[in-house]
């Protein structure tokens, strides 16, 4: 029996979303920030090496800079990594300044974009009181 849902899924563009917080601090040579394997990097490397995708855009939205993901694709012509994160003195991991940019192809570079002046206040129900931060 052929599934109509299967046919619809095959027509969708190849998009993957990891809502479970990828382990973006792990690096090739070391664990970091409670991350010992960078699942996002490994998944992208597999997709690219198998020819499943030609180009990848990683949008990392987290309070911490995705330093492991940036390091993995810093020289890549196939992967663009953008990290939205808080950048403050002595804040882990201490990387991700707005002057950092990848050394790869001009249209594909790691480009950290620190969030400045965003303040969120979490209320008792777990929601945000600041529209800018939610």
Short mmCIF file of C-alpha atoms in Angstrom, two decimals:
data_model
loop_
_atom_site.label_atom_id
_atom_site.label_comp_id
_atom_site.label_asym_id
_atom_site.label_seq_id
_atom_site.Cartn_x
_atom_site.Cartn_y
_atom_site.Cartn_z
CA UNK A 1 0.00 0.00 0.00
CA UNK A 2 1.42 3.37 -1.02
CA UNK A 3 1.24 6.19 1.52
CA UNK A 4 0.04 9.60 0.23
CA UNK A 5 1.87 11.25 3.14
CA UNK A 6 5.15 9.72 1.96
CA UNK A 7 4.71 11.36 -1.46
CA UNK A 8 4.00 14.75 0.13
CA UNK A 9 7.08 14.52 2.34
CA UNK A 10 9.28 13.70 -0.66
CA UNK A 11 8.12 16.90 -2.37
CA UNK A 12 9.19 19.13 0.51
CA UNK A 13 12.51 20.97 0.30
CA UNK A 14 15.26 19.37 2.41
CA UNK A 15 14.88 21.20 5.71
CA UNK A 16 15.88 19.90 9.13
CA UNK A 17 15.10 21.58 12.42
CA UNK A 18 16.58 20.45 15.73
CA UNK A 19 14.35 21.85 18.46
CA UNK A 20 16.10 19.72 21.06
CA UNK A 21 19.12 22.01 21.33
CA UNK A 22 22.05 20.63 19.39
CA UNK A 23 25.32 20.15 21.21
CA UNK A 24 27.01 23.10 19.55
CA UNK A 25 30.03 23.51 21.87
CA UNK A 26 31.79 20.18 21.18
CA UNK A 27 34.84 20.53 18.98
CA UNK A 28 36.88 18.09 16.96
CA UNK A 29 39.65 17.93 19.56
CA UNK A 30 37.74 18.34 22.82
CA UNK A 31 34.47 18.34 24.70
CA UNK A 32 33.21 21.72 25.83
CA UNK A 33 30.19 23.22 27.60
CA UNK A 34 28.76 19.82 28.63
CA UNK A 35 28.89 18.75 24.96
CA UNK A 36 31.08 15.83 23.97
CA UNK A 37 29.63 15.17 20.48
CA UNK A 38 28.44 17.92 18.13
CA UNK A 39 25.37 16.21 16.65
CA UNK A 40 24.62 19.13 14.34
CA UNK A 41 28.10 19.05 12.78
CA UNK A 42 28.08 15.26 12.38
CA UNK A 43 24.65 15.34 10.74
CA UNK A 44 25.63 18.08 8.31
CA UNK A 45 28.91 16.38 7.42
CA UNK A 46 27.06 13.16 6.65
CA UNK A 47 24.45 14.88 4.47
CA UNK A 48 27.10 16.80 2.52
CA UNK A 49 29.47 13.82 2.10
CA UNK A 50 26.65 11.58 0.82
CA UNK A 51 25.61 14.24 -1.69
CA UNK A 52 22.17 14.62 -0.12
CA UNK A 53 22.56 18.41 0.06
CA UNK A 54 24.84 20.89 -1.70
CA UNK A 55 24.55 23.83 0.69
CA UNK A 56 23.57 24.12 4.34
CA UNK A 57 22.54 27.08 6.49
CA UNK A 58 22.86 26.61 10.25
CA UNK A 59 20.92 29.15 12.31
CA UNK A 60 21.96 28.76 15.94
CA UNK A 61 19.70 30.62 18.39
CA UNK A 62 20.96 30.14 21.93
CA UNK A 63 22.18 32.32 24.75
CA UNK A 64 25.67 30.85 24.20
CA UNK A 65 27.75 31.19 21.03
CA UNK A 66 27.83 28.02 18.88
CA UNK A 67 31.62 27.88 18.94
CA UNK A 68 31.97 24.21 18.00
CA UNK A 69 29.75 24.57 14.95
CA UNK A 70 31.56 27.74 13.89
CA UNK A 71 34.94 26.02 14.25
CA UNK A 72 33.82 23.01 12.20
CA UNK A 73 32.68 25.07 9.22
CA UNK A 74 34.92 28.14 9.46
CA UNK A 75 36.61 27.35 6.12
CA UNK A 76 33.63 25.68 4.45
CA UNK A 77 32.26 26.70 1.07
CA UNK A 78 29.17 24.56 1.60
CA UNK A 79 28.02 25.48 5.11
CA UNK A 80 27.00 28.89 6.42
CA UNK A 81 26.72 29.17 10.19
CA UNK A 82 25.01 32.09 11.90
CA UNK A 83 24.90 32.28 15.69
CA UNK A 84 22.51 34.56 17.59
CA UNK A 85 23.79 34.72 21.15
CA UNK A 86 24.62 36.90 24.14
CA UNK A 87 28.12 38.37 24.09
CA UNK A 88 29.27 39.73 27.44
CA UNK A 89 32.65 39.80 29.23
CA UNK A 90 33.37 36.53 31.08
CA UNK A 91 30.26 34.87 29.60
CA UNK A 92 30.77 31.30 28.33
CA UNK A 93 32.31 30.42 25.94
CA UNK A 94 33.94 33.85 25.49
CA UNK A 95 33.81 33.68 21.68
CA UNK A 96 31.49 34.98 19.01
CA UNK A 97 32.33 38.66 18.73
CA UNK A 98 30.68 40.59 15.94
CA UNK A 99 34.06 40.92 14.21
CA UNK A 100 34.37 37.14 13.70
CA UNK A 101 33.59 35.92 10.22
CA UNK A 102 34.43 32.74 8.37
CA UNK A 103 37.34 32.34 6.03
CA UNK A 104 35.39 30.38 3.43
CA UNK A 105 33.65 31.43 0.24
CA UNK A 106 32.25 34.99 0.49
CA UNK A 107 28.66 33.75 0.23
CA UNK A 108 29.20 31.03 2.81
CA UNK A 109 30.84 32.11 6.03
CA UNK A 110 30.47 31.74 9.75
CA UNK A 111 28.96 35.02 10.91
CA UNK A 112 28.21 35.31 14.61
CA UNK A 113 25.62 37.98 15.31
CA UNK A 114 25.65 38.77 19.04
CA UNK A 115 22.44 39.99 20.63
CA UNK A 116 23.10 43.23 22.48
CA UNK A 117 20.73 45.11 24.74
CA UNK A 118 18.13 42.35 24.89
CA UNK A 119 16.76 41.85 28.35
CA UNK A 120 14.23 39.18 29.20
CA UNK A 121 12.38 38.73 32.42
CA UNK A 122 10.89 35.28 32.93
CA UNK A 123 7.63 35.32 34.87
CA UNK A 124 6.37 32.65 37.29
CA UNK A 125 4.56 30.80 34.50
CA UNK A 126 7.79 30.41 32.50
CA UNK A 127 6.84 33.03 29.92
CA UNK A 128 8.69 36.18 28.97
CA UNK A 129 7.62 39.66 30.00
CA UNK A 130 9.73 41.31 27.30
CA UNK A 131 8.35 41.14 23.76
CA UNK A 132 11.82 41.77 22.32
CA UNK A 133 13.20 38.62 23.93
CA UNK A 134 10.33 36.23 23.19
#
